Amino acid sequence: MRVDPASFRLSGGPAFVAFEGINGCGKSTLMRSVAARLRALSRHVVETREPGGTPLGEEIRKLLLEWPGEKKSERTELLLFAAARAEHVDKVIRPALHGGSWVLCDRFLHSSVAFQGYGRGINLDLVEQANSFAVQGTLPDLVVLIDLDPRTALRRIATRTNGDADAFESEELEFHERIRQGFLECANSSPAPFLVLDGSLEPAALVASTLGALGCP
Ligand code: TYD
C-alpha cells in the first residue's frame, strides 16, 4: 500500500524499516543517514542487511553474490535468500524488536519479489510462499522504496565498482527495468505501507521525507 508522504506518520517509537530499490538507487546511503539521525535523537538502532546480517547469512551472501561456479538454478537462488532471511529474522530482527530497538534493514522480503519474481520470472505465489515461511509473520512497519531510472543507477554502479559488478549488478538494463516495475507493483499491491521516494532528489530531501514518515522529523 503506497502511503501519502504528506500525511503518513508512524508513532516515532521503535519500528522495523526496510529500505528497497534497484541496485545503485542510493538506499544504503539513505539508511546510514537515517540511522545516524535516529542515534542523534538517542534512539537505539540496529542496522542490518540482506542477504546477510548473521554469520551464517553472510556465508550464504557469499554463495549468492560471489559463487564462481556455474550459474545457480533460480530456485536455488530463491531458497538461499529465504534461508538467510529465516536466520536473520530469528537471530537478529525479532530479538531486536522485542528488545525495543529500531531495526533498519538494507533490503528485505520485497527484494525477493522484485528480483526473483519479476527479475528471474519465478511464479510470484512461490516467491510469496518462500518469503512467508522465512519470516513467520515478521514484516516491516514501513518499506522505504527509492525509485530511480535504471540508466542513472547503472551509471552510479559503474563509477562505484570500477567494472567489478556482482552477479545482479552485471545484468542487462532490461532486467533492472523489470525489478523497478516489480518494486512499484509491490508498493501498490502489498499490504505493507510503502513510502516511495524519487531517487533523483538530493540525499537531504530523502532523509527528511523518511524521518517525517517515521515520526522523527
Ligand atoms: P548488495 O551488494 O547488497 O546490493 P545493493 O547494494 O544493490 O543492495 O547485493 C545484494 C544483491 O542481492 C542485490 O543485487 C539484490 C539481490 N537480492 C535478491 O536478488 N533477492 C533478495 O531477496 C535480496 C535480499 C537481495
mmCIF file with all atom_site columns, C-alpha atoms in Angstrom, residues 29-208:
data_model
loop_
_atom_site.group_PDB
_atom_site.id
_atom_site.type_symbol
_atom_site.label_atom_id
_atom_site.label_alt_id
_atom_site.label_comp_id
_atom_site.label_asym_id
_atom_site.label_entity_id
_atom_site.label_seq_id
_atom_site.pdbx_PDB_ins_code
_atom_site.Cartn_x
_atom_site.Cartn_y
_atom_site.Cartn_z
_atom_site.occupancy
_atom_site.B_iso_or_equiv
_atom_site.pdbx_formal_charge
_atom_site.auth_seq_id
_atom_site.auth_comp_id
_atom_site.auth_asym_id
_atom_site.auth_atom_id
_atom_site.pdbx_PDB_model_num
ATOM 1   C CA . THR A 1 29  ? 23.386 5.806   1.858   1.00 0.00 ? 29  THR A CA 1
ATOM 2   C CA . LEU A 1 30  ? 19.879 6.867   2.911   1.00 0.00 ? 30  LEU A CA 1
ATOM 3   C CA . MET A 1 31  ? 19.719 4.139   5.542   1.00 0.00 ? 31  MET A CA 1
ATOM 4   C CA . ARG A 1 32  ? 23.047 5.187   7.063   1.00 0.00 ? 32  ARG A CA 1
ATOM 5   C CA . SER A 1 33  ? 21.939 8.834   7.277   1.00 0.00 ? 33  SER A CA 1
ATOM 6   C CA . VAL A 1 34  ? 18.601 7.906   8.849   1.00 0.00 ? 34  VAL A CA 1
ATOM 7   C CA . ALA A 1 35  ? 20.371 5.684   11.400  1.00 0.00 ? 35  ALA A CA 1
ATOM 8   C CA . ALA A 1 36  ? 22.783 8.488   12.291  1.00 0.00 ? 36  ALA A CA 1
ATOM 9   C CA . ARG A 1 37  ? 19.904 10.919  12.778  1.00 0.00 ? 37  ARG A CA 1
ATOM 10  C CA . LEU A 1 38  ? 17.945 8.480   14.965  1.00 0.00 ? 38  LEU A CA 1
ATOM 11  C CA . ARG A 1 39  ? 21.040 7.878   17.096  1.00 0.00 ? 39  ARG A CA 1
ATOM 12  C CA . ALA A 1 40  ? 21.489 11.633  17.434  1.00 0.00 ? 40  ALA A CA 1
ATOM 13  C CA . LEU A 1 41  ? 17.948 11.588  18.885  1.00 0.00 ? 41  LEU A CA 1
ATOM 14  C CA . SER A 1 42  ? 19.182 8.949   21.409  1.00 0.00 ? 42  SER A CA 1
ATOM 15  C CA . ARG A 1 43  ? 17.300 6.080   19.776  1.00 0.00 ? 43  ARG A CA 1
ATOM 16  C CA . HIS A 1 44  ? 18.793 2.584   19.882  1.00 0.00 ? 44  HIS A CA 1
ATOM 17  C CA . VAL A 1 45  ? 19.209 1.441   16.279  1.00 0.00 ? 45  VAL A CA 1
ATOM 18  C CA . VAL A 1 46  ? 20.182 -1.916  14.775  1.00 0.00 ? 46  VAL A CA 1
ATOM 19  C CA . GLU A 1 47  ? 21.421 -1.520  11.187  1.00 0.00 ? 47  GLU A CA 1
ATOM 20  C CA . THR A 1 48  ? 21.458 -4.706  9.212   1.00 0.00 ? 48  THR A CA 1
ATOM 21  C CA . ARG A 1 49  ? 21.263 -6.007  5.650   1.00 0.00 ? 49  ARG A CA 1
ATOM 22  C CA . GLU A 1 50  ? 20.123 -8.812  3.377   1.00 0.00 ? 50  GLU A CA 1
ATOM 23  C CA . PRO A 1 51  ? 21.357 -11.143 2.281   1.00 0.00 ? 51  PRO A CA 1
ATOM 24  C CA . GLY A 1 52  ? 23.441 -11.305 5.450   1.00 0.00 ? 52  GLY A CA 1
ATOM 25  C CA . GLY A 1 53  ? 23.095 -9.843  8.908   1.00 0.00 ? 53  GLY A CA 1
ATOM 26  C CA . THR A 1 54  ? 24.182 -13.032 10.729  1.00 0.00 ? 54  THR A CA 1
ATOM 27  C CA . PRO A 1 55  ? 27.401 -15.092 10.483  1.00 0.00 ? 55  PRO A CA 1
ATOM 28  C CA . LEU A 1 56  ? 25.580 -17.848 8.577   1.00 0.00 ? 56  LEU A CA 1
ATOM 29  C CA . GLY A 1 57  ? 23.707 -15.304 6.475   1.00 0.00 ? 57  GLY A CA 1
ATOM 30  C CA . GLU A 1 58  ? 26.973 -13.623 5.476   1.00 0.00 ? 58  GLU A CA 1
ATOM 31  C CA . GLU A 1 59  ? 28.277 -17.010 4.282   1.00 0.00 ? 59  GLU A CA 1
ATOM 32  C CA . ILE A 1 60  ? 25.083 -17.507 2.278   1.00 0.00 ? 60  ILE A CA 1
ATOM 33  C CA . ARG A 1 61  ? 25.603 -13.999 0.881   1.00 0.00 ? 61  ARG A CA 1
ATOM 34  C CA . LYS A 1 62  ? 28.988 -15.078 -0.488  1.00 0.00 ? 62  LYS A CA 1
ATOM 35  C CA . LEU A 1 63  ? 27.371 -18.114 -2.116  1.00 0.00 ? 63  LEU A CA 1
ATOM 36  C CA . LEU A 1 64  ? 24.754 -15.863 -3.678  1.00 0.00 ? 64  LEU A CA 1
ATOM 37  C CA . LEU A 1 65  ? 26.911 -12.995 -4.897  1.00 0.00 ? 65  LEU A CA 1
ATOM 38  C CA . GLU A 1 66  ? 30.421 -14.408 -5.346  1.00 0.00 ? 66  GLU A CA 1
ATOM 39  C CA . TRP A 1 67  ? 29.872 -18.060 -6.305  1.00 0.00 ? 67  TRP A CA 1
ATOM 40  C CA . PRO A 1 68  ? 32.482 -18.700 -9.008  1.00 0.00 ? 68  PRO A CA 1
ATOM 41  C CA . GLY A 1 69  ? 30.873 -21.904 -10.332 1.00 0.00 ? 69  GLY A CA 1
ATOM 42  C CA . GLU A 1 70  ? 28.160 -22.359 -12.927 1.00 0.00 ? 70  GLU A CA 1
ATOM 43  C CA . LYS A 1 71  ? 25.068 -20.132 -12.819 1.00 0.00 ? 71  LYS A CA 1
ATOM 44  C CA . LYS A 1 72  ? 22.758 -21.214 -9.999  1.00 0.00 ? 72  LYS A CA 1
ATOM 45  C CA . SER A 1 73  ? 19.316 -22.621 -10.608 1.00 0.00 ? 73  SER A CA 1
ATOM 46  C CA . GLU A 1 74  ? 16.782 -19.850 -9.964  1.00 0.00 ? 74  GLU A CA 1
ATOM 47  C CA . ARG A 1 75  ? 15.023 -21.974 -7.331  1.00 0.00 ? 75  ARG A CA 1
ATOM 48  C CA . THR A 1 76  ? 18.309 -22.496 -5.532  1.00 0.00 ? 76  THR A CA 1
ATOM 49  C CA . GLU A 1 77  ? 18.837 -18.746 -5.507  1.00 0.00 ? 77  GLU A CA 1
ATOM 50  C CA . LEU A 1 78  ? 15.344 -18.081 -4.114  1.00 0.00 ? 78  LEU A CA 1
ATOM 51  C CA . LEU A 1 79  ? 15.816 -20.656 -1.353  1.00 0.00 ? 79  LEU A CA 1
ATOM 52  C CA . LEU A 1 80  ? 19.257 -19.352 -0.389  1.00 0.00 ? 80  LEU A CA 1
ATOM 53  C CA . PHE A 1 81  ? 17.825 -15.843 0.026   1.00 0.00 ? 81  PHE A CA 1
ATOM 54  C CA . ALA A 1 82  ? 14.966 -17.332 2.059   1.00 0.00 ? 82  ALA A CA 1
ATOM 55  C CA . ALA A 1 83  ? 17.373 -19.366 4.235   1.00 0.00 ? 83  ALA A CA 1
ATOM 56  C CA . ALA A 1 84  ? 19.486 -16.298 5.003   1.00 0.00 ? 84  ALA A CA 1
ATOM 57  C CA . ARG A 1 85  ? 16.269 -14.377 5.776   1.00 0.00 ? 85  ARG A CA 1
ATOM 58  C CA . ALA A 1 86  ? 14.940 -17.010 8.210   1.00 0.00 ? 86  ALA A CA 1
ATOM 59  C CA . GLU A 1 87  ? 18.222 -16.908 10.118  1.00 0.00 ? 87  GLU A CA 1
ATOM 60  C CA . HIS A 1 88  ? 18.193 -13.109 10.098  1.00 0.00 ? 88  HIS A CA 1
ATOM 61  C CA . VAL A 1 89  ? 14.620 -12.850 11.402  1.00 0.00 ? 89  VAL A CA 1
ATOM 62  C CA . ASP A 1 90  ? 15.181 -15.408 14.176  1.00 0.00 ? 90  ASP A CA 1
ATOM 63  C CA . LYS A 1 91  ? 18.605 -14.283 15.347  1.00 0.00 ? 91  LYS A CA 1
ATOM 64  C CA . VAL A 1 92  ? 18.640 -10.525 14.763  1.00 0.00 ? 92  VAL A CA 1
ATOM 65  C CA . ILE A 1 93  ? 15.424 -8.801  13.704  1.00 0.00 ? 93  ILE A CA 1
ATOM 66  C CA . ARG A 1 94  ? 12.840 -10.306 16.049  1.00 0.00 ? 94  ARG A CA 1
ATOM 67  C CA . PRO A 1 95  ? 15.094 -10.173 19.143  1.00 0.00 ? 95  PRO A CA 1
ATOM 68  C CA . ALA A 1 96  ? 15.996 -6.542  18.418  1.00 0.00 ? 96  ALA A CA 1
ATOM 69  C CA . LEU A 1 97  ? 12.344 -5.558  18.020  1.00 0.00 ? 97  LEU A CA 1
ATOM 70  C CA . HIS A 1 98  ? 11.416 -7.385  21.225  1.00 0.00 ? 98  HIS A CA 1
ATOM 71  C CA . GLY A 1 99  ? 14.233 -5.526  22.972  1.00 0.00 ? 99  GLY A CA 1
ATOM 72  C CA . GLY A 1 100 ? 12.738 -2.180  21.927  1.00 0.00 ? 100 GLY A CA 1
ATOM 73  C CA . SER A 1 101 ? 15.290 -1.257  19.242  1.00 0.00 ? 101 SER A CA 1
ATOM 74  C CA . TRP A 1 102 ? 14.723 0.306   15.894  1.00 0.00 ? 102 TRP A CA 1
ATOM 75  C CA . VAL A 1 103 ? 15.661 -2.087  13.089  1.00 0.00 ? 103 VAL A CA 1
ATOM 76  C CA . LEU A 1 104 ? 16.783 -0.597  9.779   1.00 0.00 ? 104 LEU A CA 1
ATOM 77  C CA . CYS A 1 105 ? 17.275 -3.275  7.148   1.00 0.00 ? 105 CYS A CA 1
ATOM 78  C CA . ASP A 1 106 ? 19.013 -2.779  3.798   1.00 0.00 ? 106 ASP A CA 1
ATOM 79  C CA . ARG A 1 107 ? 16.684 -4.951  1.632   1.00 0.00 ? 107 ARG A CA 1
ATOM 80  C CA . PHE A 1 108 ? 14.140 -7.456  2.947   1.00 0.00 ? 108 PHE A CA 1
ATOM 81  C CA . LEU A 1 109 ? 11.488 -9.738  1.511   1.00 0.00 ? 109 LEU A CA 1
ATOM 82  C CA . HIS A 1 110 ? 10.261 -7.406  -1.244  1.00 0.00 ? 110 HIS A CA 1
ATOM 83  C CA . SER A 1 111 ? 13.700 -7.770  -2.855  1.00 0.00 ? 111 SER A CA 1
ATOM 84  C CA . SER A 1 112 ? 12.865 -11.441 -3.409  1.00 0.00 ? 112 SER A CA 1
ATOM 85  C CA . VAL A 1 113 ? 9.547  -10.472 -5.009  1.00 0.00 ? 113 VAL A CA 1
ATOM 86  C CA . ALA A 1 114 ? 11.244 -7.922  -7.286  1.00 0.00 ? 114 ALA A CA 1
ATOM 87  C CA . PHE A 1 115 ? 14.467 -9.822  -8.143  1.00 0.00 ? 115 PHE A CA 1
ATOM 88  C CA . GLN A 1 116 ? 13.442 -13.493 -8.054  1.00 0.00 ? 116 GLN A CA 1
ATOM 89  C CA . GLY A 1 117 ? 9.809  -12.907 -9.073  1.00 0.00 ? 117 GLY A CA 1
ATOM 90  C CA . TYR A 1 118 ? 9.832  -10.026 -11.564 1.00 0.00 ? 118 TYR A CA 1
ATOM 91  C CA . GLY A 1 119 ? 13.531 -10.276 -12.463 1.00 0.00 ? 119 GLY A CA 1
ATOM 92  C CA . ARG A 1 120 ? 14.110 -14.023 -12.777 1.00 0.00 ? 120 ARG A CA 1
ATOM 93  C CA . GLY A 1 121 ? 10.492 -14.863 -13.567 1.00 0.00 ? 121 GLY A CA 1
ATOM 94  C CA . ILE A 1 122 ? 9.730  -17.263 -10.692 1.00 0.00 ? 122 ILE A CA 1
ATOM 95  C CA . ASN A 1 123 ? 5.987  -17.611 -10.057 1.00 0.00 ? 123 ASN A CA 1
ATOM 96  C CA . LEU A 1 124 ? 5.004  -14.854 -7.608  1.00 0.00 ? 124 LEU A CA 1
ATOM 97  C CA . ASP A 1 125 ? 2.944  -17.212 -5.427  1.00 0.00 ? 125 ASP A CA 1
ATOM 98  C CA . LEU A 1 126 ? 6.010  -19.414 -4.922  1.00 0.00 ? 126 LEU A CA 1
ATOM 99  C CA . VAL A 1 127 ? 8.150  -16.399 -4.004  1.00 0.00 ? 127 VAL A CA 1
ATOM 100 C CA . GLU A 1 128 ? 5.453  -15.371 -1.548  1.00 0.00 ? 128 GLU A CA 1
ATOM 101 C CA . GLN A 1 129 ? 5.420  -18.866 -0.001  1.00 0.00 ? 129 GLN A CA 1
ATOM 102 C CA . ALA A 1 130 ? 9.204  -18.881 0.423   1.00 0.00 ? 130 ALA A CA 1
ATOM 103 C CA . ASN A 1 131 ? 9.054  -15.403 1.988   1.00 0.00 ? 131 ASN A CA 1
ATOM 104 C CA . SER A 1 132 ? 6.214  -16.281 4.374   1.00 0.00 ? 132 SER A CA 1
ATOM 105 C CA . PHE A 1 133 ? 7.992  -19.425 5.507   1.00 0.00 ? 133 PHE A CA 1
ATOM 106 C CA . ALA A 1 134 ? 11.172 -17.422 6.128   1.00 0.00 ? 134 ALA A CA 1
ATOM 107 C CA . VAL A 1 135 ? 9.706  -14.504 8.064   1.00 0.00 ? 135 VAL A CA 1
ATOM 108 C CA . GLN A 1 136 ? 6.905  -16.239 10.011  1.00 0.00 ? 136 GLN A CA 1
ATOM 109 C CA . GLY A 1 137 ? 4.894  -13.030 10.221  1.00 0.00 ? 137 GLY A CA 1
ATOM 110 C CA . THR A 1 138 ? 7.735  -10.576 10.963  1.00 0.00 ? 138 THR A CA 1
ATOM 111 C CA . LEU A 1 139 ? 7.034  -7.764  8.498   1.00 0.00 ? 139 LEU A CA 1
ATOM 112 C CA . PRO A 1 140 ? 8.297  -4.177  8.182   1.00 0.00 ? 140 PRO A CA 1
ATOM 113 C CA . ASP A 1 141 ? 6.263  -1.328  9.682   1.00 0.00 ? 141 ASP A CA 1
ATOM 114 C CA . LEU A 1 142 ? 7.425  0.734   6.711   1.00 0.00 ? 142 LEU A CA 1
ATOM 115 C CA . VAL A 1 143 ? 9.179  -0.008  3.429   1.00 0.00 ? 143 VAL A CA 1
ATOM 116 C CA . VAL A 1 144 ? 11.120 2.955   2.050   1.00 0.00 ? 144 VAL A CA 1
ATOM 117 C CA . LEU A 1 145 ? 11.354 2.402   -1.710  1.00 0.00 ? 145 LEU A CA 1
ATOM 118 C CA . ILE A 1 146 ? 13.751 4.597   -3.671  1.00 0.00 ? 146 ILE A CA 1
ATOM 119 C CA . ASP A 1 147 ? 12.507 4.696   -7.236  1.00 0.00 ? 147 ASP A CA 1
ATOM 120 C CA . LEU A 1 148 ? 15.118 5.532   -9.868  1.00 0.00 ? 148 LEU A CA 1
ATOM 121 C CA . ASP A 1 149 ? 15.647 5.143   -13.611 1.00 0.00 ? 149 ASP A CA 1
ATOM 122 C CA . PRO A 1 150 ? 17.963 2.112   -14.018 1.00 0.00 ? 150 PRO A CA 1
ATOM 123 C CA . ARG A 1 151 ? 20.136 4.013   -16.509 1.00 0.00 ? 151 ARG A CA 1
ATOM 124 C CA . THR A 1 152 ? 21.022 6.531   -13.801 1.00 0.00 ? 152 THR A CA 1
ATOM 125 C CA . ALA A 1 153 ? 21.560 3.744   -11.254 1.00 0.00 ? 153 ALA A CA 1
ATOM 126 C CA . LEU A 1 154 ? 23.799 1.714   -13.590 1.00 0.00 ? 154 LEU A CA 1
ATOM 127 C CA . ARG A 1 155 ? 25.946 4.795   -14.252 1.00 0.00 ? 155 ARG A CA 1
ATOM 128 C CA . ARG A 1 156 ? 26.382 5.180   -10.475 1.00 0.00 ? 156 ARG A CA 1
ATOM 129 C CA . ILE A 1 157 ? 27.337 1.493   -10.115 1.00 0.00 ? 157 ILE A CA 1
ATOM 130 C CA . ALA A 1 158 ? 29.886 1.714   -12.941 1.00 0.00 ? 158 ALA A CA 1
ATOM 131 C CA . THR A 1 159 ? 31.599 4.613   -11.148 1.00 0.00 ? 159 THR A CA 1
ATOM 132 C CA . ARG A 1 160 ? 31.473 2.866   -7.752  1.00 0.00 ? 160 ARG A CA 1
ATOM 133 C CA . THR A 1 161 ? 32.626 -0.621  -8.749  1.00 0.00 ? 161 THR A CA 1
ATOM 134 C CA . ASN A 1 162 ? 35.088 0.310   -11.476 1.00 0.00 ? 162 ASN A CA 1
ATOM 135 C CA . GLY A 1 163 ? 33.763 -2.556  -13.642 1.00 0.00 ? 163 GLY A CA 1
ATOM 136 C CA . ASP A 1 164 ? 33.771 -5.127  -10.808 1.00 0.00 ? 164 ASP A CA 1
ATOM 137 C CA . ALA A 1 165 ? 29.981 -5.606  -10.524 1.00 0.00 ? 165 ALA A CA 1
ATOM 138 C CA . ASP A 1 166 ? 28.350 -8.575  -8.711  1.00 0.00 ? 166 ASP A CA 1
ATOM 139 C CA . ALA A 1 167 ? 26.003 -11.251 -10.117 1.00 0.00 ? 167 ALA A CA 1
ATOM 140 C CA . PHE A 1 168 ? 22.963 -8.953  -10.115 1.00 0.00 ? 168 PHE A CA 1
ATOM 141 C CA . GLU A 1 169 ? 24.619 -5.623  -10.902 1.00 0.00 ? 169 GLU A CA 1
ATOM 142 C CA . SER A 1 170 ? 26.036 -7.019  -14.147 1.00 0.00 ? 170 SER A CA 1
ATOM 143 C CA . GLU A 1 171 ? 22.590 -7.993  -15.523 1.00 0.00 ? 171 GLU A CA 1
ATOM 144 C CA . GLU A 1 172 ? 21.188 -6.214  -18.622 1.00 0.00 ? 172 GLU A CA 1
ATOM 145 C CA . LEU A 1 173 ? 19.286 -2.913  -18.403 1.00 0.00 ? 173 LEU A CA 1
ATOM 146 C CA . GLU A 1 174 ? 16.031 -4.741  -19.180 1.00 0.00 ? 174 GLU A CA 1
ATOM 147 C CA . PHE A 1 175 ? 16.457 -6.912  -16.042 1.00 0.00 ? 175 PHE A CA 1
ATOM 148 C CA . HIS A 1 176 ? 16.762 -3.775  -13.893 1.00 0.00 ? 176 HIS A CA 1
ATOM 149 C CA . GLU A 1 177 ? 13.692 -2.270  -15.602 1.00 0.00 ? 177 GLU A CA 1
ATOM 150 C CA . ARG A 1 178 ? 11.701 -5.356  -14.582 1.00 0.00 ? 178 ARG A CA 1
ATOM 151 C CA . ILE A 1 179 ? 12.969 -5.067  -10.997 1.00 0.00 ? 179 ILE A CA 1
ATOM 152 C CA . ARG A 1 180 ? 11.956 -1.423  -10.871 1.00 0.00 ? 180 ARG A CA 1
ATOM 153 C CA . GLN A 1 181 ? 8.453  -2.277  -12.097 1.00 0.00 ? 181 GLN A CA 1
ATOM 154 C CA . GLY A 1 182 ? 8.329  -5.164  -9.611  1.00 0.00 ? 182 GLY A CA 1
ATOM 155 C CA . PHE A 1 183 ? 9.039  -2.852  -6.691  1.00 0.00 ? 183 PHE A CA 1
ATOM 156 C CA . LEU A 1 184 ? 6.398  -0.384  -7.892  1.00 0.00 ? 184 LEU A CA 1
ATOM 157 C CA . GLU A 1 185 ? 3.899  -3.257  -8.150  1.00 0.00 ? 185 GLU A CA 1
ATOM 158 C CA . CYS A 1 186 ? 4.782  -4.251  -4.566  1.00 0.00 ? 186 CYS A CA 1
ATOM 159 C CA . ALA A 1 187 ? 4.189  -0.658  -3.457  1.00 0.00 ? 187 ALA A CA 1
ATOM 160 C CA . ASN A 1 188 ? 0.716  -0.710  -4.999  1.00 0.00 ? 188 ASN A CA 1
ATOM 161 C CA . SER A 1 189 ? -0.422 -4.203  -4.077  1.00 0.00 ? 189 SER A CA 1
ATOM 162 C CA . SER A 1 190 ? 1.435  -5.302  -0.945  1.00 0.00 ? 190 SER A CA 1
ATOM 163 C CA . PRO A 1 191 ? -0.282 -4.835  2.445   1.00 0.00 ? 191 PRO A CA 1
ATOM 164 C CA . ALA A 1 192 ? 2.907  -3.273  3.896   1.00 0.00 ? 192 ALA A CA 1
ATOM 165 C CA . PRO A 1 193 ? 2.996  0.549   3.885   1.00 0.00 ? 193 PRO A CA 1
ATOM 166 C CA . PHE A 1 194 ? 5.406  1.809   1.176   1.00 0.00 ? 194 PHE A CA 1
ATOM 167 C CA . LEU A 1 195 ? 6.940  5.278   1.164   1.00 0.00 ? 195 LEU A CA 1
ATOM 168 C CA . VAL A 1 196 ? 8.000  5.741   -2.475  1.00 0.00 ? 196 VAL A CA 1
ATOM 169 C CA . LEU A 1 197 ? 10.739 8.346   -2.883  1.00 0.00 ? 197 LEU A CA 1
ATOM 170 C CA . ASP A 1 198 ? 12.175 9.877   -6.057  1.00 0.00 ? 198 ASP A CA 1
ATOM 171 C CA . GLY A 1 199 ? 15.815 8.743   -6.111  1.00 0.00 ? 199 GLY A CA 1
ATOM 172 C CA . SER A 1 200 ? 16.867 11.647  -8.311  1.00 0.00 ? 200 SER A CA 1
ATOM 173 C CA . LEU A 1 201 ? 16.232 14.093  -5.442  1.00 0.00 ? 201 LEU A CA 1
ATOM 174 C CA . GLU A 1 202 ? 19.023 15.394  -3.201  1.00 0.00 ? 202 GLU A CA 1
ATOM 175 C CA . PRO A 1 203 ? 20.029 12.959  -0.406  1.00 0.00 ? 203 PRO A CA 1
ATOM 176 C CA . ALA A 1 204 ? 18.981 15.504  2.267   1.00 0.00 ? 204 ALA A CA 1
ATOM 177 C CA . ALA A 1 205 ? 15.439 15.598  0.869   1.00 0.00 ? 205 ALA A CA 1
ATOM 178 C CA . LEU A 1 206 ? 15.203 11.790  1.002   1.00 0.00 ? 206 LEU A CA 1
ATOM 179 C CA . VAL A 1 207 ? 16.405 11.776  4.618   1.00 0.00 ? 207 VAL A CA 1
ATOM 180 C CA . ALA A 1 208 ? 13.878 14.458  5.608   1.00 0.00 ? 208 ALA A CA 1
#
